[in-house]
Structures are given as structure tokens and as C-alpha cells.
Amino acid sequence: MEQLHWVRHRCQQLLGADTGRGWYSAPNGLPAKNSPEPHSSPHRFSGKRRTVFARNGPHQAEYHSISKGYQGNAIRTTKYSLLSFIPMNLFQQFHRAANLYFLFLVLLNWVPVVEAFQKEITMIPLLVVLSVIAFKDAMEDYRRYLFDKRVNNNIVRVYSGKQKAYIDQRWQDVKVGDFVRLSCNEIIPADMLLLYSSDPHSVCYIETANLDGETNLKQRQVVAGLPLQGAELTPETFHSRIECENPNNDLSRFRGYMENSSKVRMGLHNNNLLLRSCTVRNTETVVGIVVYAGHETKAMKNNSGPRYKRSQLERRLNMDVLWCVLLLFIMCLTAAVGHGLWLKQLKDPIFLLADDTSPALAGFYVFWTMIIVLQVLIPISLYVSIEIVKLGQIYFIQNDLALYNEQLDSGIKCRALNITEDLGQIQYLFSDKTGTLTENKMVFRRCTIYGVEYPHEDNARRLEVYEPEESEVPKRSLTLRSGCSVKSLSCRSLSCNHSSVSLHTLTGELEGDEEEGPSCPSQPQTSAFCSRMAKEVVPDPSLVKKLNCLASPLLPLSDSSSGAPPSLELSYIVDFFLALAICNSVVVSSPSQPRHAMPEARPPLRSLEEIKQMFQRLSFPPFSALSTLSPNQTRDQSPRSFTSRLFSRGKAGSTPTTTTKERVDLDQEAHLEASIVEDQRVSTGSSGKEEGDMGCHKLEDKETENDLKNDTANPGRTGDSLEDLTEGSGQCREVGAEDDADKLEYEAESPDEAALVHAARVYRCTLRGRSTQTLLVDLPGMGCLAVRLLHILPFDSSRKRMSVVVRHPLTGQVVVYTKGADSVIMDLAEAPQGAEESYGHIRNQTQRHLDNYAREGLRTLCIAKKNVEEEEYEAWLKRQLFAETSIENREELLMESAQRLETNLTLLGATGIVDRLQEEVPDTIEALQKAGIKVWVLTGDKQETAVNIACACKLLQPSDKLLTANCGSKDACAALLQELRVEVEHGEEGSAVGRAEETSAPTASASILVIDGRTLDWALQDELKRDFLEVSRHCKAVICCRSTPLQKSQVVQLVRDQLSVMTLAVGDGANDVSMIQVADVGVGISGQEGMQAVMSSDFAISRFKHLRKLLLVHGHWCYSRLANMILYFFYKNVMYVNLLFWYQFFCGFSGSVMTNSWVLIFFNLLFTSAPPLIYGVLDRDVAADTLMDLPALYKAGHNSKIYVPSMFWVTILDAFYQSLVCFFVPYFAYAGSDVGVLSFGSPINASALLIILLHQVIESHTLTWLHVLVLLGSAIFYFAFILLFSVWCVNCSPPLNPLGNETLQMSQPLFYMVCALTTVMALLPRVLFRALHNTMYPSAVLNAARIDRLDPEQYRRRMQHWNQTQSRSKSLPVCVDNPGLEPITDSVVS
């Protein structure tokens, strides 16, 4: 097994954040970290909490007293044991009302006065159904048992107090408080606090793929404040007490504190917790203490089993079952009244009657007898048959090759087993944009810095012709089959950064490899979001030209005559790319280094004296901020005092003036530009003259580069911040020089981060290493710089931004670099004092560029910075440390602290990232709209971006009217919604009139509503949601921009509940989970953002285009098959039961039957049970290709046209008619003869069987050899059974004797004549009616089925004619990046 299936298949809800607060802060707050007086502000907790002591530590008495109630680490996912299986399984099965009903009938038949059949015979149907389900449950539980056994017997090293060493123990023997030692590639056996890591920076990397499907690495930190930090922990000396929250299923939160012997408390948070089922990566050794074990771990708390929903068809089925119950009650009441009246009017009976039984009491007894006789009217086998049919449907869906993605080696996964028919009734589809409609493979496209736009036209041309190489196509993941011990699974070295391990290594599949050495090479693993398309960004020549100024030994002047950028603009550019390189959580690795090792900083390519001269020539005005540096900082940074003047001008007042003018050396100016864009120019067909010029420049640049390398000096510039860096390679280079020997790989948590880091690297602002406290960055012309990382303020959906707080490597000043949504950053950015005019120009230009990016369909991010004074930083740091070490309200305090720092930002620029549409998205959406499905797009992107993508994917046509709702207040929103409501209603009436006047005209324009997040908040309020719903209902599509995850779920719930329609939500990320769970059908796409959406979905697909066949083909088939099968079940049961009912009119309503009880019980249970199953799994009314080509056929399921109340009652009436024919034709044929009761019933049973089987042939759209085999098999089985029964059965059906009855009847010609006449008369009306109706009023499905039978040429012509008459929409032209990007000429109402 490749993964821990008990986690992968059963984790249902990954909560983004816990809104509840289980911890409450004291009024005075908490003491700061390592406070010597922890009780000065007492902790208060709500509810219960968990206290953990070391199992082998000094607090043995306390450990044994509190650990008795904690669970062990053994897991058990089975439902039953050998002793409990029978009682528990029966208990669960009798939760079904149908099973309880039939149990009641069995018990009722044991009452002598109402007994209808032999007691044993009545039990057979119930026993068969219970046995089949019990066998299925037993097999499933046995598989769970084998898996549990395999997992519980895995080996891990646990500290033993007796042996004073780590020994091998099974997972199931691990206890809370145990010290566990893990090595590289080992799977974590329980939730434990990280107390030691062999990493020099006290961090550990884990892979959570078994938990949430994400392959990118997560960083975890050793608990801060531990004594002997960095030294391996000695369990005997661990005196600390751990207080933490009780076990819960929130994977993103962990709260608690650790109190040492000195009563000093250290806060614990989620970054200190190693979760069960995750894998240790890139760390040789880690040690932790178990806090949650077994079923108390977060992974097992999320193990909630498969999803079960009630389908709409099932809800309607339950209603029809109630109608059958009512029908049964009427029939039994009729029999009871009839029996009472018959007895009352009976005089001088020739048979014996009980003297003391009154007619009323006898009628009461007959009522219950008839309940037993007519029990088949409530089909016990229907529910079991539906489950079997749905399993068959799921099998064919999951094995459809058209839904298989070869690149990802994944097909569709059906996680909800009982809503397949809902796929055929979808009316509203709600889709995320990024990763759902688009690839979510972000590629840097263009940027704007300092108000100057850099279009990157060569980069655009590259994306137009880009095609993925064969080597880039993901292959099936390889399992690490190293020679590591099966017991320890340690790599024993640090070179394990590219290895992978699966559960194969834990379940005995590597026993044969145990003798191999530990030096077996590991298989490479593809880095997250590192495609060739994202890496090979073509730089903009003008931006390269400006960056040349940093690499040039002869610094150009900053006036306009020289062509060099002003110094302020240059500082903006460098800060911009520095922010792209470091404002992220990217993990860096290379083939020669593990991810946690950092290459040491090398000396810069130019000497410090050259840097000094370079910045002296800029003639910067004095910089007062340097006076705020501490003496240590001034000493460390003194060689760069001149350099600091450039980067300290983030909030400078104006562009500095130059005092001298010199000519720029053209060869030096072209140095960077030629070296970077050489390959791109050659590939685009540059002239021979240009190539010759570039060659000359390269020769001259080579000499200059050699001179610069010879002048490199003073390696001691890195200061104290690099003392803890590990050794490694990483010689810094100038822009344009690429060293193939040192290929860095980036593990990013999102594709946006990866795209920006790769873009910065193209301009040689390269992130080379990362530790918890230091970042190593190459800057052009400055070499490798060590950037001290002070804080990371991570991204969250509320702030919509991420920030890093660093100590600038050149100025020593505290700087905040922020990136985030433009709507947020623009509000936080403010003009520096004295520079309002110039900064206002930069801001306006940047906003204009952002609007252009959005219109092109690009994802936009704004980049900003803030220089923080030391006093301000110290004051903020106190609050930040308090928030980080707080137990109560930690998330709220951290957000408040981040918001306090992220103010008065200086806008540096913005980026435009292209996220290409997935293949066939426009065709899929067009087909879904033709199928009558309204498609809504719910996205967090800008309005312009969302509208552009909607146009690209054909959701928005050029003739459509675009209605925008962007309001500044609730009152304005209410007025606008009223106006829009009137407009769309009048527009709909006008279009209807137009269509009525001229049917051959193209379809009238439809309305598309575009609403932003703020307006949507007001529209979802109780006073306005009805108007919003009315406007939306009349629109062809709705686009919700800047919407939050909560708003997405609210919109889906509003449409589902208020309009009573079938909804489907599709998404790929954690922010789509709530929307997916609220919808009737949730579809998750296994994309670039992990598996949260997949694990919360009902169906998991790999591409959006698969929705087309999933809904239009499989959805149509599943609904039509199941609906027809249910109607057929009701028909055959009512038809056969009525035969028994008609007989009561001729036997005094006594509850007698004209057939033996064995045939009566087996008729529906065995003889006619198999054909409906084949019908429900394999019937096909229209071919798959036709359903794909004619989406309009899908509309049949919208209003449940196949299974509607009228069809149910028509089926019941037809069953009544056929039962009358089936009973009275033999009755009149044998009238006046001396045949017995069983002889009279024999042709009735045979005719009923033939009628029921041939009825299915008439209703079936497909007749294959398998159908014929099952139908003939059922008939042969029936006749073989009754013949054998009549031969050897003497007294097995008292009081009647069936011996020789069937053989006698089947030897007479009258028997066959009666059967033939009865069958023809019963089925003839249905055949005639169907033929007449299909001739005069053929349905679209019937017409499509006729097209299927045509030859290919006729088929093509008929399809063209169909499309011309059914679809009149115009298609948009397609471009490469985002197909269909054209100016929108719609009328806009706002």
C-alpha cells in the first residue's frame, strides 16, 4: 500500500482555523517568555486539559496517576470482533426501517391466529438479505483488521528506562510520555513534541503527504527555551511538565505550555508538534515526547470514514414507499372488511368455523394475515439492489479511461457511494477559478516597479509557443527501496533530501533488501511547483539594462543624459527583487546539499572599495537613519556605510541630484543584458549582426569579469551572523552567468511563491539558502549577502498578505517586506513625507498597470516595504513575543501584532503572473451551459481578472450584457439590486418575445452578473438576499470576485435551499472545502494545492474537463438507469401482489393463496431479482459520443422527468391492469373445470414471470448477450425449480400438496395457450402506446438514439443539423495563454 489509506481515504474535514476558544486569557495577560515569575498572571483554562510527564523521568508518581486515562498507540479501525460481530451487525442492520418491518412480519407469522405461511418460509427473505449484508461487512472489516495489524506492528525506537537506551518497540506499545527517536524517512508513530533535532538550527522537515496529500516539506521547530538547546536530550534529566489542550481534530492548531523545574513556562504551538503518519525528511535524527497516541492523535481524530449522503432520488423513493405502505393498508383493510362481511352473511357453511370468533375479530385477524401475504408490496430487496447497482455504476465510472489522467497517473475516485444518480440532475455548478479552471501553474509574466512597466515581451512570446517536454511529464512516484533497516528506516546521512518512502517499507515489502548496504541511492523527487515553464523566464531587456548599473565597475551617473536610472529607482528595483527572493517560505536545496544546510556566503565579486566608490558617485544626501544603529550593528556594517545609502531610501523624499556627469561605457552596460538574453535572442531569430555584436560584448565582458574576480577581497564581511552556517558551495555570480553544476531547487508551499522566486533568480537575485535565522541571497554586483531573518508574518485569508521582518544586509536597518493582494496593499501604502507628488505618480501608474494586468487575466500581487526605526521595532517586538508565547487567544494576538506592523508601507511595484486555462475548459463550460447547467465562478481574484477568465473560458460571450455590482454601502446595494432585478426581468421578457417572433434569429443576449466581495456581504444579508437571488436566477451566469471561503459556502447554501435545485461545487484547495461540503455534490480536483478539497469531496477528478463526461454521460446514465430500475421494481411487486389480492375475492378474503408458499417467497427474491440489476448497471439509452455531442439531452434529469410522481402512478396503474389480465384470463380459461387451487395458480405464476421479464425487454434501451443470458436464466431457473419441486416435494408446503402438479399442467396445451394469450394481452397496450407516443411526440433522447443507429456519414449530417437548430451561440477565438481574450463590448450597469 503506497500510503496510509486510513488517513488518505477517511480524513473528511481539514479545518482552516478553529473559531472556538478553549483557552481564556487573564485580565493582565500572560508573562513574557522565560519570565521568572510565571504566576504573576495566572493561566485560566476552560474545560479539561491534558498534563503529560515523561514516562521514564523523575516524576514517576505523577505520571502513573494521570496517564491511566490516556489511550495507547494501538489503533483499531474495525467495527467488530469475533464475539461482537453477530450482535453488533444485526443491531446495525435493524436500524433500517425495512429490516424492522420484515422482522415484524416474521414474528407476526408465528402468531397462530394470523399465520399465513410456514414459519420457516417467512424467515427466508429476511435471512438472505441479512446474510448478504453481513458477509459484505465481514469482508470489509477483515481487510481493516489486516491493515490495523500491519500498522500496529511497525517498529520504532523508544527510550527504555531500564536499559537506559533506545530500543525497538512496536507502534502499539508506544505510550503517552514516551521519548521516541526517529531518523530520516521514518514515519511518525504518534503526535509528539519536538525536543531535539540534529539540524544545527534546531528544525525538522516533515512531509505531510499521508495526511493532506501535500508533497512540499513543512518545517517544524524544537520547543524554544529548552536548556542545552542543540544537544541531544537525556530523558532521565527531563523534569518539565507539559500542559496542552485535549485531543481534537484541528490539524492547524496546537496550544499549550511546558513548565520546567524552575517554574518557567515556554509556549507551545503547532510548529512544535510532529503529527502521526507524517514522514521525517532531511533530518538525520529527531527526538520527541508523545503527547497524543492512537485514536487521540489528530490524524485519527480526522478519520471519520467515507461520506454518506442521501440522494434526491432516494428521498423521492422513500416517499413512494410510503405510498406503497398506504396501498398495502388499503388492500389489507379491504380484505379485513370483506372477510367480516363474508362471515356475517355466511349461512350453513360446509366447513368448520370457530364458534367463538366474531366476524369483526376474524376480520381483524385477516388484516394481519394479509399484511404477511402481501408483504412483497414493500420490496425488501429494493434497497439492497440499489446498493449493488450503485457499486456497479461506480465501478464503471472509476474504470473509464476518458477520466484517467496519464500525466498524474490518477483517475476519478468516487468517495460517496450513494449519490451517483445526483450527477444526472445538476442544475447549478459553482466553480473556483485558480487551480480549477486554470492550471495553477504560475509563471511570472510581467511586472511594474517604481511606476515603470516592464512588459517582458520576449517572455510572452515564450509562453505562446511553450510545450511541455516529455521529461517534464510527471511519472508515477517511485518508492524508496534503499538498504535501510526495516526496523529503523534511517538514512544515516544527510543526503536524503530527494528520497521518498511509502508504507511498503513498513509492511514487510523490504525484507529482501535488509541485507543491502545503507548507501543505496535514493530516487529523485520532483520539487513542488518547479516546472520548466516557471523556471525559464525571459528577462526584460530594459530592466536588465538598469540592473547593469550594480554590476558595472564604472558606475553611471543618474541624470537623463547618461541613460542610467535614478538612484531612487535603482533602490526600488533592488528592494523589489530582494522582496521576491526572501518574502516567502521556500525551502532551498541542491544536489550537493540537503534542504536544511546552507552554503556559506562568499566574498562579493567586487571589492568593498569598489562598492564604496560606486555609491560615492551617487552623491547621496546624508542618511539620518544610520544614526539609529547600535554600535555592534555599526561595526558589523561599517564597510558598507556607503552601500547603505542606496537601500535606506525606501521612503526618501525626492530623487537625489547628481554632481557629476560621465559617459556610460557601452560594453559594461551591455554586460548583463547580453549574457542573460543571448539564448532568447538566438531562439527568436536575431540577425547575424546582432549575434556578432553580442559576441564582441561577451569577450570584453569576460575580461572584465576575470578582472573583477581577481579583485575580490575581504571575506570577513559576513560578520557574526554567518558563524552558524554550514559549509557548502555557492559561488556568487553576476547576472547572466549560470552555473549548471549548482542547480538550486525550491520547495514552495504555493505556485505563486515558486514563480516569484524563479523570476527573482532570473535577474540574479537568487535565494541560495535558508535557516531559521538567516537567509543567503545573491544580489547582482554585490555577491552573496547574509540576510538576518527576524520574523515571518505568514499569509492568512483575513490579512491577505505575507511579510518578513529582516535586518538589511547593507544598512543594518530593520526592514519589513510585504507582498499581498493589491486591494489590501494599496490601502496600507502611504506617501512618504515630502514626496507626496512623486509617490502619488508612482501609485497611480502602478494602479493603472494592475488594471491592465487584470484585464489580461493575470494574477496580481503588490510588493511593498517599510523601514522600521529601532525604537518602533523594540516596542513592537515586545508585543510580538507576548503573542508568540501566549496560550490564550494566540491567533488573535498574532494577527493584531502583524497588522500593527504592516502600516505606512512604501509601494515598490507589482507583479503579473499568468495562470493558463486547463485544456478543454471553454468547451466544457459551453457544453455544460447547453445542458442547462448554470455555471457560477466564485473566486478571490480581482474583478477584471475574473471577467477576463470568464470571457476566455466562454462563460461570457461578446453578445452578453455584463452587470456589475460594486457598492459602497448597504443602501446603495439594495437600490442597485432592485434596478438590476427590473432590468433582467424586462430583458428576459424581451428576449422571449424576440424568440417567439423569429425563431431562426440568433439567441438573444443574456445577462452576466459580476459582484465583488464587499457587495456580496450585503447581498447575503436577510434583507437583500431575496433580491440578489432573483437577479441571479435570471442571469445566465454569476461571477463572485474577492469572495472568501465563507462567502462561497453561503452562496451555495442560499441557492440550494431557496431555489430547491441540485447544486455541484468544484474546487481544488483548502479554501473550497466549505463550499464543496455544502453542495449536494462536491467535486475535488487533485491539483497543486494539496488534497484538502479531494478529501472533503464526493468525487475526485484530476482535470476540470472530466466534468463534461462525468455529468453529461455517466450522470445521465446513472440517473436514467436507477430511476427506471426503481420504477420497474415497483411495477413487478405491485403486479404480482395484486394477483394474490384478486384471488381474495374468490376465497372469502381468508388470506389464502393459489400458489405454494415457496414460489411466493422466491418469486421476487430469486426469480426476478437478477434482471433489474443488469438493467440498472448496463442499460444505455444513448451512446456516450452522442451525449457528449448533444449536451441538451442532459436536461431530462433536471426536473426528474424520468422519475416523477406521474410516472410512478402510471406505472402502478399499468401494474394493476397487467395483474387483472394475468389473473382473469386463466380464471375464465379454467372456469367450470375441476382444477385445483395449485393447478389454477400454475399458469398465473408462469404468465406473471413472462410478463415481468418481457416488460423489462420493452423498457430496456440496450439488449446485449448478457441481458439475454440473464433473462433466459431467470426463466429457466423458475421452470426448473417448480418442476423439481413438484417431483420430490410431498408435504413441504402444507396444507397443500404440490406433488406432480406442475408436471401435469406443463404437459397440457391449454397451459401454454393461456400463458401466451395472457402475456400478449397484458403487454400489448404498453407496446401500442409507446409506439404511438414515440411516433407522434418523439423525445430528444429517442431522436438521439436514432442518430446512433445511422452510418457515420449520415450521423455527421444529422449532428450538424441538430447543432444548427439547437445551438445558436457564437464561439470566441482562442489564444495560447488564455483562450478567447478579447475586449468586452458589453453594456455595463453599475
PDB file of N, CA and C in Angstrom, residues 1259-1298:
ATOM      1  N   GLU A1259     -38.841  -2.121 -21.955  1.00  0.00           N
ATOM      2  CA  GLU A1259     -38.345  -0.893 -21.349  1.00  0.00           C
ATOM      3  C   GLU A1259     -36.845  -0.698 -21.551  1.00  0.00           C
ATOM      4  N   SER A1260     -36.123  -1.748 -21.833  1.00  0.00           N
ATOM      5  CA  SER A1260     -34.677  -1.636 -21.980  1.00  0.00           C
ATOM      6  C   SER A1260     -34.324  -0.948 -23.283  1.00  0.00           C
ATOM      7  N   HIS A1261     -33.274  -0.127 -23.214  1.00  0.00           N
ATOM      8  CA  HIS A1261     -32.754   0.532 -24.408  1.00  0.00           C
ATOM      9  C   HIS A1261     -31.602  -0.247 -25.016  1.00  0.00           C
ATOM     10  N   THR A1262     -31.061  -1.156 -24.234  1.00  0.00           N
ATOM     11  CA  THR A1262     -29.917  -1.949 -24.676  1.00  0.00           C
ATOM     12  C   THR A1262     -30.235  -3.421 -24.466  1.00  0.00           C
ATOM     13  N   LEU A1263     -29.946  -4.225 -25.453  1.00  0.00           N
ATOM     14  CA  LEU A1263     -30.171  -5.665 -25.342  1.00  0.00           C
ATOM     15  C   LEU A1263     -28.911  -6.363 -25.842  1.00  0.00           C
ATOM     16  N   THR A1264     -28.086  -6.789 -24.912  1.00  0.00           N
ATOM     17  CA  THR A1264     -26.836  -7.470 -25.247  1.00  0.00           C
ATOM     18  C   THR A1264     -26.960  -8.942 -24.893  1.00  0.00           C
ATOM     19  N   TRP A1265     -25.907  -9.673 -25.185  1.00  0.00           N
ATOM     20  CA  TRP A1265     -25.917 -11.100 -24.875  1.00  0.00           C
ATOM     21  C   TRP A1265     -26.023 -11.325 -23.375  1.00  0.00           C
ATOM     22  N   LEU A1266     -25.496 -10.385 -22.593  1.00  0.00           N
ATOM     23  CA  LEU A1266     -25.582 -10.525 -21.143  1.00  0.00           C
ATOM     24  C   LEU A1266     -27.018 -10.356 -20.663  1.00  0.00           C
ATOM     25  N   HIS A1267     -27.725  -9.387 -21.266  1.00  0.00           N
ATOM     26  CA  HIS A1267     -29.140  -9.229 -20.919  1.00  0.00           C
ATOM     27  C   HIS A1267     -29.924 -10.488 -21.275  1.00  0.00           C
ATOM     28  N   VAL A1268     -29.700 -11.005 -22.473  1.00  0.00           N
ATOM     29  CA  VAL A1268     -30.414 -12.208 -22.909  1.00  0.00           C
ATOM     30  C   VAL A1268     -30.091 -13.384 -22.010  1.00  0.00           C
ATOM     31  N   LEU A1269     -28.816 -13.493 -21.629  1.00  0.00           N
ATOM     32  CA  LEU A1269     -28.416 -14.600 -20.763  1.00  0.00           C
ATOM     33  C   LEU A1269     -29.117 -14.530 -19.412  1.00  0.00           C
ATOM     34  N   VAL A1270     -29.203 -13.347 -18.836  1.00  0.00           N
ATOM     35  CA  VAL A1270     -29.840 -13.208 -17.527  1.00  0.00           C
ATOM     36  C   VAL A1270     -31.346 -13.445 -17.626  1.00  0.00           C
ATOM     37  N   LEU A1271     -31.966 -12.904 -18.662  1.00  0.00           N
ATOM     38  CA  LEU A1271     -33.408 -13.093 -18.822  1.00  0.00           C
ATOM     39  C   LEU A1271     -33.745 -14.568 -19.030  1.00  0.00           C
ATOM     40  N   LEU A1272     -33.029 -15.227 -19.934  1.00  0.00           N
ATOM     41  CA  LEU A1272     -33.280 -16.657 -20.139  1.00  0.00           C
ATOM     42  C   LEU A1272     -32.935 -17.459 -18.893  1.00  0.00           C
ATOM     43  N   GLY A1273     -31.884 -17.067 -18.211  1.00  0.00           N
ATOM     44  CA  GLY A1273     -31.506 -17.783 -16.990  1.00  0.00           C
ATOM     45  C   GLY A1273     -32.567 -17.686 -15.924  1.00  0.00           C
ATOM     46  N   SER A1274     -33.179 -16.505 -15.788  1.00  0.00           N
ATOM     47  CA  SER A1274     -34.247 -16.352 -14.793  1.00  0.00           C
ATOM     48  C   SER A1274     -35.439 -17.240 -15.136  1.00  0.00           C
ATOM     49  N   ALA A1275     -35.825 -17.265 -16.400  1.00  0.00           N
ATOM     50  CA  ALA A1275     -36.966 -18.098 -16.800  1.00  0.00           C
ATOM     51  C   ALA A1275     -36.650 -19.578 -16.619  1.00  0.00           C
ATOM     52  N   ILE A1276     -35.472 -19.994 -17.053  1.00  0.00           N
ATOM     53  CA  ILE A1276     -35.099 -21.405 -16.907  1.00  0.00           C
ATOM     54  C   ILE A1276     -35.007 -21.786 -15.436  1.00  0.00           C
ATOM     55  N   PHE A1277     -34.480 -20.896 -14.608  1.00  0.00           N
ATOM     56  CA  PHE A1277     -34.371 -21.170 -13.176  1.00  0.00           C
ATOM     57  C   PHE A1277     -35.751 -21.383 -12.570  1.00  0.00           C
ATOM     58  N   TYR A1278     -36.725 -20.562 -12.971  1.00  0.00           N
ATOM     59  CA  TYR A1278     -38.073 -20.696 -12.418  1.00  0.00           C
ATOM     60  C   TYR A1278     -38.689 -22.044 -12.806  1.00  0.00           C
ATOM     61  N   PHE A1279     -38.660 -22.340 -14.081  1.00  0.00           N
ATOM     62  CA  PHE A1279     -39.310 -23.580 -14.510  1.00  0.00           C
ATOM     63  C   PHE A1279     -38.564 -24.802 -13.992  1.00  0.00           C
ATOM     64  N   ALA A1280     -37.281 -24.758 -13.903  1.00  0.00           N
ATOM     65  CA  ALA A1280     -36.543 -25.885 -13.338  1.00  0.00           C
ATOM     66  C   ALA A1280     -36.891 -26.083 -11.873  1.00  0.00           C
ATOM     67  N   PHE A1281     -37.022 -24.975 -11.138  1.00  0.00           N
ATOM     68  CA  PHE A1281     -37.340 -25.070  -9.711  1.00  0.00           C
ATOM     69  C   PHE A1281     -38.720 -25.686  -9.495  1.00  0.00           C
ATOM     70  N   ILE A1282     -39.736 -25.175 -10.216  1.00  0.00           N
ATOM     71  CA  ILE A1282     -41.092 -25.680  -9.961  1.00  0.00           C
ATOM     72  C   ILE A1282     -41.232 -27.130 -10.426  1.00  0.00           C
ATOM     73  N   LEU A1283     -40.512 -27.523 -11.481  1.00  0.00           N
ATOM     74  CA  LEU A1283     -40.581 -28.915 -11.910  1.00  0.00           C
ATOM     75  C   LEU A1283     -39.946 -29.830 -10.881  1.00  0.00           C
ATOM     76  N   LEU A1284     -38.771 -29.491 -10.412  1.00  0.00           N
ATOM     77  CA  LEU A1284     -38.139 -30.296  -9.378  1.00  0.00           C
ATOM     78  C   LEU A1284     -38.964 -30.294  -8.105  1.00  0.00           C
ATOM     79  N   PHE A1285     -39.525 -29.147  -7.785  1.00  0.00           N
ATOM     80  CA  PHE A1285     -40.332 -29.038  -6.571  1.00  0.00           C
ATOM     81  C   PHE A1285     -41.555 -29.954  -6.647  1.00  0.00           C
ATOM     82  N   SER A1286     -42.167 -29.997  -7.821  1.00  0.00           N
ATOM     83  CA  SER A1286     -43.373 -30.826  -7.962  1.00  0.00           C
ATOM     84  C   SER A1286     -43.041 -32.306  -8.030  1.00  0.00           C
ATOM     85  N   VAL A1287     -41.777 -32.645  -8.301  1.00  0.00           N
ATOM     86  CA  VAL A1287     -41.394 -34.050  -8.397  1.00  0.00           C
ATOM     87  C   VAL A1287     -41.122 -34.638  -7.027  1.00  0.00           C
ATOM     88  N   TRP A1288     -40.359 -33.938  -6.157  1.00  0.00           N
ATOM     89  CA  TRP A1288     -39.948 -34.560  -4.906  1.00  0.00           C
ATOM     90  C   TRP A1288     -40.643 -34.007  -3.680  1.00  0.00           C
ATOM     91  N   CYS A1289     -41.354 -32.877  -3.806  1.00  0.00           N
ATOM     92  CA  CYS A1289     -41.995 -32.289  -2.632  1.00  0.00           C
ATOM     93  C   CYS A1289     -43.337 -32.963  -2.386  1.00  0.00           C
ATOM     94  N   VAL A1290     -43.485 -33.552  -1.216  1.00  0.00           N
ATOM     95  CA  VAL A1290     -44.730 -34.223  -0.848  1.00  0.00           C
ATOM     96  C   VAL A1290     -45.525 -33.387   0.149  1.00  0.00           C
ATOM     97  N   ASN A1291     -44.892 -33.061   1.253  1.00  0.00           N
ATOM     98  CA  ASN A1291     -45.597 -32.299   2.290  1.00  0.00           C
ATOM     99  C   ASN A1291     -44.784 -31.083   2.747  1.00  0.00           C
ATOM    100  N   CYS A1292     -44.015 -30.501   1.817  1.00  0.00           N
ATOM    101  CA  CYS A1292     -43.179 -29.361   2.200  1.00  0.00           C
ATOM    102  C   CYS A1292     -43.924 -28.050   2.110  1.00  0.00           C
ATOM    103  N   SER A1293     -45.203 -28.082   1.681  1.00  0.00           N
ATOM    104  CA  SER A1293     -45.984 -26.843   1.608  1.00  0.00           C
ATOM    105  C   SER A1293     -47.396 -27.097   2.097  1.00  0.00           C
ATOM    106  N   PRO A1294     -47.507 -27.491   3.373  1.00  0.00           N
ATOM    107  CA  PRO A1294     -48.847 -27.788   3.889  1.00  0.00           C
ATOM    108  C   PRO A1294     -49.691 -26.511   3.957  1.00  0.00           C
ATOM    109  N   PRO A1295     -50.990 -26.599   3.867  1.00  0.00           N
ATOM    110  CA  PRO A1295     -51.790 -27.833   3.796  1.00  0.00           C
ATOM    111  C   PRO A1295     -51.941 -28.371   2.380  1.00  0.00           C
ATOM    112  N   LEU A1296     -51.297 -27.689   1.388  1.00  0.00           N
ATOM    113  CA  LEU A1296     -51.414 -28.144   0.004  1.00  0.00           C
ATOM    114  C   LEU A1296     -50.310 -29.126  -0.328  1.00  0.00           C
ATOM    115  N   ASN A1297     -50.579 -29.962  -1.321  1.00  0.00           N
ATOM    116  CA  ASN A1297     -49.596 -30.932  -1.766  1.00  0.00           C
ATOM    117  C   ASN A1297     -49.269 -30.674  -3.223  1.00  0.00           C
ATOM    118  N   PRO A1298     -48.074 -30.096  -3.508  1.00  0.00           N
ATOM    119  CA  PRO A1298     -47.748 -29.736  -4.901  1.00  0.00           C
ATOM    120  C   PRO A1298     -47.192 -30.891  -5.717  1.00  0.00           C
TER     121      PRO A1298
END
